[in-house]
Each structure stands twice: as C-alpha cells, then as structure tokens.
One Martini backbone bead per residue (centre of mass of N, CA, C, O) as a GRO file, in nm:
protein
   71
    1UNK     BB    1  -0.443   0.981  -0.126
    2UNK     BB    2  -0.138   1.108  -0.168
    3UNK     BB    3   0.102   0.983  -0.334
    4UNK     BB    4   0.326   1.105  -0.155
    5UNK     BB    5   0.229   0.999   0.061
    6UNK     BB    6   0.208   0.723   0.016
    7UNK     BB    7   0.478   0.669   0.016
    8UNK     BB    8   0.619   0.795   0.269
    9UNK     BB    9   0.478   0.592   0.438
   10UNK     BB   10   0.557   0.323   0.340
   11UNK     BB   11   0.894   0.384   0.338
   12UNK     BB   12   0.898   0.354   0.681
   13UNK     BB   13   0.800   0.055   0.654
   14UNK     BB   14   1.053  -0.030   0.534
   15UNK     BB   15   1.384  -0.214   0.551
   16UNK     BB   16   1.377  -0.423   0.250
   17UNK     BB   17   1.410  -0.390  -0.060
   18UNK     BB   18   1.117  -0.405  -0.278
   19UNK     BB   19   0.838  -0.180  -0.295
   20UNK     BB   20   0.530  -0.194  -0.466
   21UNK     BB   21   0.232   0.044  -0.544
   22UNK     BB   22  -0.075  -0.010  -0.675
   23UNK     BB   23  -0.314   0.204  -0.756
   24UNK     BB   24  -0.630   0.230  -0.839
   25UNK     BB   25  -0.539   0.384  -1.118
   26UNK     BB   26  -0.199   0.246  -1.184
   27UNK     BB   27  -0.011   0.345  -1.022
   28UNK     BB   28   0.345   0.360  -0.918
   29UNK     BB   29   0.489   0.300  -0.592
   30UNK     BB   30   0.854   0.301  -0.456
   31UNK     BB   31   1.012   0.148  -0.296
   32UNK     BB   32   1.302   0.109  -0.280
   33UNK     BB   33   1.588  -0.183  -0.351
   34UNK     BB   34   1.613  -0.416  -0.519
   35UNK     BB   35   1.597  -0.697  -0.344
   36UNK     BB   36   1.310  -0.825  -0.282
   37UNK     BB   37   1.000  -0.804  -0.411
   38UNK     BB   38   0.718  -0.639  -0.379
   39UNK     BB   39   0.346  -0.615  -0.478
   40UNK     BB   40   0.085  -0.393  -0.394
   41UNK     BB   41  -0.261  -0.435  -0.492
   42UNK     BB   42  -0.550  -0.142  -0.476
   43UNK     BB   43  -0.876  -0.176  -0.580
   44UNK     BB   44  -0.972   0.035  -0.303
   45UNK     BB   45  -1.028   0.376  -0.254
   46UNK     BB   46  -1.016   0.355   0.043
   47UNK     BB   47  -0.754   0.166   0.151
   48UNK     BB   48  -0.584   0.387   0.234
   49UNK     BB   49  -0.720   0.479   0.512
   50UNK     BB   50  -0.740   0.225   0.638
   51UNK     BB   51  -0.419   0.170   0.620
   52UNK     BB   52  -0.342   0.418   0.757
   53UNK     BB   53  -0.535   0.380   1.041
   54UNK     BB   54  -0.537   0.036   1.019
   55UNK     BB   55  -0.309  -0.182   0.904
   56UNK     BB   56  -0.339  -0.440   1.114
   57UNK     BB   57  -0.627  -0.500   0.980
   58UNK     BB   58  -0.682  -0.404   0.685
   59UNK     BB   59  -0.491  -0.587   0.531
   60UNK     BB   60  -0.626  -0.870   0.573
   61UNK     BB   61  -0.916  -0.797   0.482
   62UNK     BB   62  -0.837  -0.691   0.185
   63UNK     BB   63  -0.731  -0.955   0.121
   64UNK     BB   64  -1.002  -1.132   0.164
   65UNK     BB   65  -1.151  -0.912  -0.005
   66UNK     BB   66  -0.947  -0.849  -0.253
   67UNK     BB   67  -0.841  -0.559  -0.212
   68UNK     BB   68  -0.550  -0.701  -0.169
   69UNK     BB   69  -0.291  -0.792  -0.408
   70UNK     BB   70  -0.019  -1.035  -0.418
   71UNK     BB   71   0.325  -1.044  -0.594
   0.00000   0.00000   0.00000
C-alpha cells in the first residue's frame, strides 16, 4: 500500500493522542500529535492490506504470530 495511502487510512482511526506506525521498510508514518504515543511496526509486508481490507480480525492475528508489535 502506498505510504499516503497508509497515512490517510490510519488518520481517520485515530481520534486523540499519537499513532506512530513504522512500516516494513523502516519509514515512519505519524498521525495526530500529542500524548499518549502508541507506535505500531508492521513486520509483514502483505499486512498492509489485511489490516485495510479486514483491520477487526488481521490486527489480533498479526499481534499473535507476531508480524505486528506494538510499543
């Protein structure tokens, strides 16, 4: 998924605080501002559109087989 894309999509979940999330290159890709920070990388390149196409279920699935970690 392109990095704007990525953005745009993430920013519209977020309603307080800072969402980090570093995608499997390494970029970093910020929405909002402020406290709390949550940071979320993305190990698994294919994890971009599971959590676009199916976020309720990919994002469990993902923690657990560890291709995405949160900090």
């Amino acid at each position: 998924m392109e990095p704007v894309l990525l953005e745009k999509f993430y920013s519209r979940l977020k309603r307080q605080g800072c969402l980090a999330i570093i995608d499997t290159e390494g970029r970093a890709h910020v929405c909002g501002s402020g406290t709390p920070v949550v940071t979320v990388r993305l190990h698994d390149p294919a994890l971009h559109w599971k959590l676009f196409l199916r976020p309720e279920i990919s994002a469990g699935e993902a923690y657990m087989e560890g291709t995405l970690t949160l900090k």
